[in-house]
Short mmCIF file of C-alpha atoms in Angstrom, two decimals:
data_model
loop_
_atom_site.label_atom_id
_atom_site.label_comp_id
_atom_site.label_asym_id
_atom_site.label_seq_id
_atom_site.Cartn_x
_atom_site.Cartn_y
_atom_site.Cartn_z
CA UNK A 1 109.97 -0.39 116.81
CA UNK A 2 111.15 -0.80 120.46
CA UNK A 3 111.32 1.90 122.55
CA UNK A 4 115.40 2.73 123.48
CA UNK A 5 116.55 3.30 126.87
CA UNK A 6 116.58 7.06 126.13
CA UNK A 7 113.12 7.05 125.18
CA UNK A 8 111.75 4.91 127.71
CA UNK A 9 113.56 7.09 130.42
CA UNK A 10 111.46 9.94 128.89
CA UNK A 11 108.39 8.41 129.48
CA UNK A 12 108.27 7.33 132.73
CA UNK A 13 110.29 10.11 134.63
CA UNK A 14 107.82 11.94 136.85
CA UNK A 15 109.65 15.27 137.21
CA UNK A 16 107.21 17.85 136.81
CA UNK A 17 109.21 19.88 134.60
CA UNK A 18 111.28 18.15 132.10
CA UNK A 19 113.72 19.40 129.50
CA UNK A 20 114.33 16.54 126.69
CA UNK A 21 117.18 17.15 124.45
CA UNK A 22 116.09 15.58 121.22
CA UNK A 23 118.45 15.62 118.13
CA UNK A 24 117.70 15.32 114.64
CA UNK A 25 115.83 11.87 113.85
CA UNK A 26 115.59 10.45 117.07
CA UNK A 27 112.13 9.72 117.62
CA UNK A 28 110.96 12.78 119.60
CA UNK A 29 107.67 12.98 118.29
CA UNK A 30 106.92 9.03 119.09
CA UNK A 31 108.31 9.67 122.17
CA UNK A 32 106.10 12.41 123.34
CA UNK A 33 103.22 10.90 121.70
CA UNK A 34 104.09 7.13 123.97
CA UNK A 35 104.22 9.32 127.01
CA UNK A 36 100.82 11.22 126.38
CA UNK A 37 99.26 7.60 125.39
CA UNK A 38 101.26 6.65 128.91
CA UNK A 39 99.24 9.01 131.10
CA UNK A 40 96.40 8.04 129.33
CA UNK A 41 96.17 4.87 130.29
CA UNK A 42 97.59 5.13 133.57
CA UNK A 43 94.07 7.60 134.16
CA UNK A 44 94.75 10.88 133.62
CA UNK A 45 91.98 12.77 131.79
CA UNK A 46 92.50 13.71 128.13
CA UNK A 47 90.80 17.03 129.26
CA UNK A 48 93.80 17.57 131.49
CA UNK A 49 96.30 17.52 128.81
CA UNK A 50 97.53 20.34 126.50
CA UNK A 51 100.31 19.71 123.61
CA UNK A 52 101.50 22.82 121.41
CA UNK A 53 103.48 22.74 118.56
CA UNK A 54 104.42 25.03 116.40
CA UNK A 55 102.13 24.79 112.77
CA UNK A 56 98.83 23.70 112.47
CA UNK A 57 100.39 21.10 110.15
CA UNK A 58 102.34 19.40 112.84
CA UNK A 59 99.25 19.54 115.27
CA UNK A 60 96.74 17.43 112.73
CA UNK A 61 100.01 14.77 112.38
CA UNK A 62 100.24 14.82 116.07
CA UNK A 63 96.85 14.13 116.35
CA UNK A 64 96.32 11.57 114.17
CA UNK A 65 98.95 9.84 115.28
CA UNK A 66 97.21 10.06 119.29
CA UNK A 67 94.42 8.59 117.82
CA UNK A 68 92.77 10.62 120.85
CA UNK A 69 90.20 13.57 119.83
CA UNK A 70 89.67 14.66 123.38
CA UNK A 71 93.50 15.78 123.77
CA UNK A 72 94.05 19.29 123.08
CA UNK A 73 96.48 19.28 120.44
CA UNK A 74 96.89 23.10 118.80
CA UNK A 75 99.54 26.01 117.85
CA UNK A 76 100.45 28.64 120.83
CA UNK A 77 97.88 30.70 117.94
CA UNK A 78 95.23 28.52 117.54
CA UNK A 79 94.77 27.87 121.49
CA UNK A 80 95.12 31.94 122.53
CA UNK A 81 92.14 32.16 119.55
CA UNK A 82 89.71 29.70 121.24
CA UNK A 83 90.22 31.16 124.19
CA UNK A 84 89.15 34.25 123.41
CA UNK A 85 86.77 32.98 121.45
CA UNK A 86 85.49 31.08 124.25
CA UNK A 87 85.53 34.97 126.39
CA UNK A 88 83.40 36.62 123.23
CA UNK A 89 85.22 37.52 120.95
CA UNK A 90 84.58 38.04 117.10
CA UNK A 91 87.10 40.19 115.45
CA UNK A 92 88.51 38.63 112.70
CA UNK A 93 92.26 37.78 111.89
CA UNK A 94 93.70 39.52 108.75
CA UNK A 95 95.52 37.42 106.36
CA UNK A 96 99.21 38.52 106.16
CA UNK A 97 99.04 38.43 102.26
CA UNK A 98 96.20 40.66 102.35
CA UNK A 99 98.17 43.46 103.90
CA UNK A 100 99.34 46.49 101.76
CA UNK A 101 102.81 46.27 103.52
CA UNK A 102 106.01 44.41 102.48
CA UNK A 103 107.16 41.23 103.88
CA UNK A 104 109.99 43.06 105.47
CA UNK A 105 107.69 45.67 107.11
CA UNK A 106 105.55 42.69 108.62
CA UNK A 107 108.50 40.75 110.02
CA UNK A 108 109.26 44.11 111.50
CA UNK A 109 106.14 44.63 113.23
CA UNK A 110 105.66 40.39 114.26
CA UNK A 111 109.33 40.89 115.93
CA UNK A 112 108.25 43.83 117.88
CA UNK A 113 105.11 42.21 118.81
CA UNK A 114 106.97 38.75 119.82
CA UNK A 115 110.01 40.50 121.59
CA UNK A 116 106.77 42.33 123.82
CA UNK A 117 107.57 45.47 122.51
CA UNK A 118 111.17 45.07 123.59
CA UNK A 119 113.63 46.89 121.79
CA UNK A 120 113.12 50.18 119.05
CA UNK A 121 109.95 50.69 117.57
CA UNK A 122 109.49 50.29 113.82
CA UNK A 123 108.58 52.99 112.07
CA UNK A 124 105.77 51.47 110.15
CA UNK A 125 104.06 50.15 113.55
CA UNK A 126 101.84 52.80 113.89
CA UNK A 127 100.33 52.71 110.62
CA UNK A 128 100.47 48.98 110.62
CA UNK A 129 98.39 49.82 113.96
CA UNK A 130 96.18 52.09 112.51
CA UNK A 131 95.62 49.88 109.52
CA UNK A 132 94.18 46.90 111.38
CA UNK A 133 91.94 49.41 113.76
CA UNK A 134 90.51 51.06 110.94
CA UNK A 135 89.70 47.62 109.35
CA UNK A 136 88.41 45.89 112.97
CA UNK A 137 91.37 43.37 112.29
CA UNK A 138 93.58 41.79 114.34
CA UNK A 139 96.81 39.59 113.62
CA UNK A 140 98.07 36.22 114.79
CA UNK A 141 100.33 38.03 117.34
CA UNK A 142 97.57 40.41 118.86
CA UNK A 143 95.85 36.96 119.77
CA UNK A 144 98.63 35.65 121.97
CA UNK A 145 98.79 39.91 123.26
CA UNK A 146 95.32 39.92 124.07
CA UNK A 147 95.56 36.67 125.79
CA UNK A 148 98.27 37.70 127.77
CA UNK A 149 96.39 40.64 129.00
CA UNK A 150 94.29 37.77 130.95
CA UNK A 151 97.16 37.29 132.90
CA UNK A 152 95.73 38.05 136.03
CA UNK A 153 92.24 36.07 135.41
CA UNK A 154 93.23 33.21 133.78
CA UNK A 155 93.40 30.23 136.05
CA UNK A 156 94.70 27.13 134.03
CA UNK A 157 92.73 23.81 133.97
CA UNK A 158 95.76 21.68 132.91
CA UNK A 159 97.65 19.43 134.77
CA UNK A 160 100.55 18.49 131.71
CA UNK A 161 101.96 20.17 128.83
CA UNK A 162 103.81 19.14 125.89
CA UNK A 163 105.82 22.08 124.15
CA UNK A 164 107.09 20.78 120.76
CA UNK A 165 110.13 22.38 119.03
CA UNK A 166 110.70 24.56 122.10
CA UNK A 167 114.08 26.05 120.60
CA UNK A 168 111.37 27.80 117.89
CA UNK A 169 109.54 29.40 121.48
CA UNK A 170 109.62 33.57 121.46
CA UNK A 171 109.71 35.78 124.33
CA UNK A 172 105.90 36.28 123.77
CA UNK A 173 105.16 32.60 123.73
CA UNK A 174 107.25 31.54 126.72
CA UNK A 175 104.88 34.39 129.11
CA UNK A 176 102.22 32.50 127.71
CA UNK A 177 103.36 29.21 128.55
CA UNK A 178 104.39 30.42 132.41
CA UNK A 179 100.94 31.42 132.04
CA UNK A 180 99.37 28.01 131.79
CA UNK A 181 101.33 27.01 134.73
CA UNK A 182 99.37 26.04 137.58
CA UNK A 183 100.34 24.78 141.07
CA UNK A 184 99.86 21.67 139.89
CA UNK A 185 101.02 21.66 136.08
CA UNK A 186 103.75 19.14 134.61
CA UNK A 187 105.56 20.49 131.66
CA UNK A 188 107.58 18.29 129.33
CA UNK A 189 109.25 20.56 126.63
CA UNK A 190 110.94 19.13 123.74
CA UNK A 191 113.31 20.30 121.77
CA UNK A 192 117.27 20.99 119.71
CA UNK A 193 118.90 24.05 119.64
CA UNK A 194 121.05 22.73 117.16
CA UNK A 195 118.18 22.97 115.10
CA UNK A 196 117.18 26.28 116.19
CA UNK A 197 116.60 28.31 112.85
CA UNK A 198 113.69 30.86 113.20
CA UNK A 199 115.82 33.66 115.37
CA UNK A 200 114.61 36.25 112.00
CA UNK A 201 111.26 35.23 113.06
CA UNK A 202 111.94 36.41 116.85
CA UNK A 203 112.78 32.33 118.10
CA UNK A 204 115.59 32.94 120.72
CA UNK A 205 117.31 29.60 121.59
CA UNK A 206 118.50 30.86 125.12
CA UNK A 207 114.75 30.44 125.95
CA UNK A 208 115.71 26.75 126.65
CA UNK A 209 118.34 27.73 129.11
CA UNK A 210 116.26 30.58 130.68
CA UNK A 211 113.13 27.12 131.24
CA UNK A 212 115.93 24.97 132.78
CA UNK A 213 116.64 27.63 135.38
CA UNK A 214 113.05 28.96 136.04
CA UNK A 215 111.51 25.51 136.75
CA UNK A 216 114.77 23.65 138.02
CA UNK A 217 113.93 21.44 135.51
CA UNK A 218 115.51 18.00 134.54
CA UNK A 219 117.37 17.43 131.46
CA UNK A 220 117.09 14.56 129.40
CA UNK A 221 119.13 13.61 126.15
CA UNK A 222 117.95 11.84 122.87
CA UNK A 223 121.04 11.19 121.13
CA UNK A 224 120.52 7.97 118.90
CA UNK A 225 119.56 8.94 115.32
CA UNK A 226 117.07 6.97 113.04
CA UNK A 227 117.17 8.50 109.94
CA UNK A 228 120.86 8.87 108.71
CA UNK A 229 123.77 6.64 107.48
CA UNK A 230 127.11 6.83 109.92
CA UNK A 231 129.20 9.22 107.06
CA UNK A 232 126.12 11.60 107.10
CA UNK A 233 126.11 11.78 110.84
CA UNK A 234 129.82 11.62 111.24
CA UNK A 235 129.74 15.10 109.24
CA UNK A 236 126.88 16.61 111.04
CA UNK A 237 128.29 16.12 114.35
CA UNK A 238 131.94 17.29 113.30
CA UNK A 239 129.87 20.52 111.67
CA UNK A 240 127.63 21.69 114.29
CA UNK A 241 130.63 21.37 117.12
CA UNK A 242 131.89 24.84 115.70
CA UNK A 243 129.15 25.86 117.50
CA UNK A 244 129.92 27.54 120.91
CA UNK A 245 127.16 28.58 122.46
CA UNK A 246 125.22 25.63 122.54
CA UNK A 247 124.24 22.76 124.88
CA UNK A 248 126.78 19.94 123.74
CA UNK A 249 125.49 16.63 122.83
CA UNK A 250 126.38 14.04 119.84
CA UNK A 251 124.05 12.36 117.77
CA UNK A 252 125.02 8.35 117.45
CA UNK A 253 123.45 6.78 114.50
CA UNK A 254 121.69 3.77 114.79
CA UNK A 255 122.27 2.19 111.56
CA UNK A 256 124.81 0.12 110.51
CA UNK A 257 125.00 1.75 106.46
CA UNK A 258 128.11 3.63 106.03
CA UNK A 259 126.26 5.58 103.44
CA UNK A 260 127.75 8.38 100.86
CA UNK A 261 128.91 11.98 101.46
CA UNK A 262 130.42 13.72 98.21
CA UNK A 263 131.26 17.46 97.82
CA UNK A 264 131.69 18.55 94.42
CA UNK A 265 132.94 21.86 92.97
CA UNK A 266 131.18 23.08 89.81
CA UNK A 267 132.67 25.77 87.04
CA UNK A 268 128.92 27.40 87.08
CA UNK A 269 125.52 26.60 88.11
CA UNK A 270 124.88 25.05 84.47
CA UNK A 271 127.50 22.57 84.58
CA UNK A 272 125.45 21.94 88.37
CA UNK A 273 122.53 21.59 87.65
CA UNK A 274 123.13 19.63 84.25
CA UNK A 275 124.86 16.85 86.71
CA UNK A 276 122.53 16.62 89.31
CA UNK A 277 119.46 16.06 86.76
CA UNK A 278 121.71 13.70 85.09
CA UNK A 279 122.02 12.10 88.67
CA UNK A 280 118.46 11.80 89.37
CA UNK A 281 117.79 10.16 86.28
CA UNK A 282 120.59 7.62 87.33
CA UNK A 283 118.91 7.19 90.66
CA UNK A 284 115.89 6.70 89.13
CA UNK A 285 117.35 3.76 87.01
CA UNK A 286 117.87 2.23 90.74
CA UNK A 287 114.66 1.71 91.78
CA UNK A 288 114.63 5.18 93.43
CA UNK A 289 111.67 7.54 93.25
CA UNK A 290 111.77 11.02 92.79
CA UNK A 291 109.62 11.55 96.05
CA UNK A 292 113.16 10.24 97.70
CA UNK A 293 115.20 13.01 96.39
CA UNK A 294 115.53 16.18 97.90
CA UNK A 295 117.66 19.61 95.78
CA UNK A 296 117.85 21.94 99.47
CA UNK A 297 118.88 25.52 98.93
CA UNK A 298 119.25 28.16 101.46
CA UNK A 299 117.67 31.18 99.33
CA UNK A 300 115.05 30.86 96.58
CA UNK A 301 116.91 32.35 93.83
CA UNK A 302 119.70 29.98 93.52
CA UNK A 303 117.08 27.59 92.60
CA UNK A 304 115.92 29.21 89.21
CA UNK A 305 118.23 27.42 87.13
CA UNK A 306 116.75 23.93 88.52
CA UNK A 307 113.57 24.96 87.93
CA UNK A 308 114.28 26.10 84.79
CA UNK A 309 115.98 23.06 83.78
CA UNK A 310 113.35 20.47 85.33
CA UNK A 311 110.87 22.10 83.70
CA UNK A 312 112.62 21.67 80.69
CA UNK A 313 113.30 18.02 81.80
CA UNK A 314 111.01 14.34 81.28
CA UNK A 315 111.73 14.71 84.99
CA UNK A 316 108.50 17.60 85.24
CA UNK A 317 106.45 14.58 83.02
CA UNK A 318 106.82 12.04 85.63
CA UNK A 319 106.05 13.96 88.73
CA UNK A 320 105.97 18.07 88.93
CA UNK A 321 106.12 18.29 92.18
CA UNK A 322 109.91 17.27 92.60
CA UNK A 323 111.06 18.28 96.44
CA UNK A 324 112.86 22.02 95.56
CA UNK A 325 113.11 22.92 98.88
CA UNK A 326 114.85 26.33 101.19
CA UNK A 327 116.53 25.06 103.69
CA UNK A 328 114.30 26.30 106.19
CA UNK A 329 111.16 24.67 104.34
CA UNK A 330 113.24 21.02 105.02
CA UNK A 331 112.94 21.25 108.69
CA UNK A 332 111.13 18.11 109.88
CA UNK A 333 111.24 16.11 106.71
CA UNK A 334 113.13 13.42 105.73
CA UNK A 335 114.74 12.00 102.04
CA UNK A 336 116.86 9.04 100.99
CA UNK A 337 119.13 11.61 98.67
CA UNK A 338 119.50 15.23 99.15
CA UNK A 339 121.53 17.48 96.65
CA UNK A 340 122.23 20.19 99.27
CA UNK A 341 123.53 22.90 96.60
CA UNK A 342 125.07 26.66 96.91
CA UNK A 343 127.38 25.81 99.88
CA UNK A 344 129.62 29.17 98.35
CA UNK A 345 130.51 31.76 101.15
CA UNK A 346 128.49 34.71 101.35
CA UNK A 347 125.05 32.69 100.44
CA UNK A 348 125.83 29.76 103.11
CA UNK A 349 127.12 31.06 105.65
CA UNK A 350 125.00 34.11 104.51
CA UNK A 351 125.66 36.71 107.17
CA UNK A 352 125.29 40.70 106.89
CA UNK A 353 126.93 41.52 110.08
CA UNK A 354 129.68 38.54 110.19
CA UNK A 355 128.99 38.31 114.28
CA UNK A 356 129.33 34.99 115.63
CA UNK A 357 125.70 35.14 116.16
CA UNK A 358 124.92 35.02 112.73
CA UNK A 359 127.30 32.32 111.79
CA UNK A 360 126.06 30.15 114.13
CA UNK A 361 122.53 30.35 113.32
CA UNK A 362 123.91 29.74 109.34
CA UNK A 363 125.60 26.66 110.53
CA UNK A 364 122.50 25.32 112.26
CA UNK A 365 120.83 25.61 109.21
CA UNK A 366 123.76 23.68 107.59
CA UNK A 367 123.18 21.20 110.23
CA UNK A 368 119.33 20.93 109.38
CA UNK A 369 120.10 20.69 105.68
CA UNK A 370 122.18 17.85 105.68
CA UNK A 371 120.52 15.78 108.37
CA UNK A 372 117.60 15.45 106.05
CA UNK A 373 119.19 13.01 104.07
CA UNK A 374 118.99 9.10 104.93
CA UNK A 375 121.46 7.30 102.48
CA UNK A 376 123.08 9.90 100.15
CA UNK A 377 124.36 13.31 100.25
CA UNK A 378 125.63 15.45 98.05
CA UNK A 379 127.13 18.81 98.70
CA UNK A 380 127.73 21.65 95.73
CA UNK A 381 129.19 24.85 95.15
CA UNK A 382 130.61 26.68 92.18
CA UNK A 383 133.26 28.53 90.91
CA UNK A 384 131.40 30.98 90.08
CA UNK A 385 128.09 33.00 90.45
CA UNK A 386 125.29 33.23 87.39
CA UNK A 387 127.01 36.80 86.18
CA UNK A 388 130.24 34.94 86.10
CA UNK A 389 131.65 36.50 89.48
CA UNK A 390 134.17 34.44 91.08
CA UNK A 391 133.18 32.41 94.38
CA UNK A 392 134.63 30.84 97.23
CA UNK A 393 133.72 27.71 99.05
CA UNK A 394 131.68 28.06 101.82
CA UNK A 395 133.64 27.73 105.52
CA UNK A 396 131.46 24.70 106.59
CA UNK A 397 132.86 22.75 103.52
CA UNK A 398 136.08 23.18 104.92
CA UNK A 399 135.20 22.54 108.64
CA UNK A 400 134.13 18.96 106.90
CA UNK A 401 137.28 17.70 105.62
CA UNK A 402 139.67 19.31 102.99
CA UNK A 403 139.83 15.72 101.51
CA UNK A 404 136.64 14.60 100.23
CA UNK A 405 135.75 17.53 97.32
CA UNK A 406 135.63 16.09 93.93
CA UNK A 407 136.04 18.89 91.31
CA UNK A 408 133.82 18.94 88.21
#
């Protein structure tokens, strides 16, 4: 596939610090992949190149798709490790599941750790503390602490970096990254705030602004979408407007399929789940395979009745592993259907403090739930809850249209 204009623009600007504005499916990963290829062969050395992203997962794709060993390609984690590794040392990281606290109490203690201790202390930190002393353990975010102790010492051999997924960068990770900036460094960060989704985890979005006014850097826009049909887009775009505090930029879809968007209003989550197993098996029946179908859900519990029923189903015969996915375990990926279910207020938006904070991180979510669909999309919600308690619609079905909800 040609390279757009966008894209192209991307690759050969030589600002040394770059912003690119990439929205769902369009191409940002080829396109920082082209430009790294791009210095490659215009001379630079591999050894002079450093790309982060944000899982090990999406490091090993990135690298396979280079094609180029020598280019450092590794999580803000995995790099802080070998460089202490490479300065002596041998502790050992704990794994989290290991740990005799709750998940709670370790989100607690990561956020404290990520904000750099901004902020109150939890009051399980010093035992967490304690706990990994008494063991000669460390964690994944006392690597990027003790790293950043090296402040002073460290003197950074690389002349470009590539931050994937920027809008996912903590306050930790972004004094690391100033870190690796050297008189001479070129950073080309890439990222969506629209699909910024990990602030539980510590992410802050306004990171991006905070980069664009440090480094004076240029901002560049990928706005033509690769994945989607014209309905699905038209709806994503008229969603995540509600958004205030956000940069603004539309996504224009680049194929010509209309596609189909269908909201449907269920008496329970029976009647629900009976219809969407009854549309997979249609789907099937076209030519479809379950590997393109997608049931997205923003909290693991209003999954058990699928579960329960594909287990029960021919469906768990063919393949098991049918995509049941949380709406935050869809980021990235990509599906010809997607059954995006439990759009009922109070689970989706699911907000505990109702601040417009809150509600705009929910509809981002929204926003990266229905952009993983390609051709079809179907949107749920039901009447009412599994103990028979009456439910509303959620607020982003309405901010859709009133007109397209087909009641079963």
């Amino acid at each position: 596939m040609l390279l757009n204009k966008e894209q192209q623009q991307a690759i050969n600007l030589q600002d040394r610090f770059i912003f690119l504005l990439a929205g769902a499916g369009t191409g940002k990963t080829r396109t920082v992949i082209k430009k790294i290829k791009h210095l490659l062969v215009s001379g630079v050395n591999p050894g002079d190149i450093l790309a982060i992203t944000f899982t090990r997962k999406a490091a090993e794709e990135m690298q396979l798709r280079l094609g180029n060993e020598d280019v450092l390609i590794n999580t803000f984690h995995g790099f802080c490790y070998g460089e202490l590794q490479s300065r002596g040392l041998q502790k050992k990281i704990v794994d989290p599941a290991s740990l005799p606290f709750t998940q709670h109490e370790l989100l607690l203690v990561a956020n404290y750790k990520n904000s750099l201790q901004g902020g109150k202390t939890p009051l399980i930190y010093n035992t967490y503390k304690e706990y990994l002393e008494s063991k000669e353990l460390i964690d994944f975010d006392d690597i990027m602490l003790m790293f950043l102790k090296l402040k002073n010492k460290y003197i950074s051999k690389y002349k470009y970096i590539f931050v994937d997924e920027f809008q996912d960068t903590n306050e930790l990770q972004y004094e690391i990254l100033k870190m690796l900036i050297n008189s001479d460094t070129k950073v080309f960060a890439v990222g969506d705030p629209d699909q910024s989704i990990y602030r539980f985890r510590g992410a802050n979005p306004e990171i991006i602004n905070r980069y664009l006014d440090d480094f004076n850097a240029t901002l560049l826009t990928l706005g033509h979408n690769y994945r989607s049909s014209t309905k699905i887009i038209k709806y994503a775009n008229s969603s995540i407007s509600k958004n205030i505090h956000r940069i603004k930029k539309t996504l224009t879809p680049n194929r010509k399929a209309d596609g189909y968007v269908e909201v449907l209003e269920f008496l329970n989550q029976e009647k629900e789940a009976n219809f969407i197993l009854n549309k997979i098996r249609e789907l099937i029946s076209m030519e479809y395979k379950i590997s393109d179908i997608a049931i997205i859900y923003r909290n693991h519990s209003r999954a058990t009745n699928f579960k329960i029923k594909f287990y029960q189903s021919y469906l768990s015969l063919i393949q098991p592993s049918l995509n049941l996915l949380s709406s935050h375990e869809s980021k990235g990926l990509e599906f010809k259907i997607v059954f995006l279910i439990g759009l009922e207020e109070g689970l989706m938006p699911q907000t505990t403090l109702n601040q417009i904070s809150e509600t705009e991180e929910e509809r981002r979510l929204f926003f990266v739930s229905i952009t993983r669909a390609m051709d079809y999309l179907y949107i749920s919600y039901t009447k009412k809850d599994q103990f028979e308690i009456d439910k509303k619609p959620s607020r982003f079905i309405k901010e859709l249209s009133p007109n397209i909800t087909k009641i079963i």
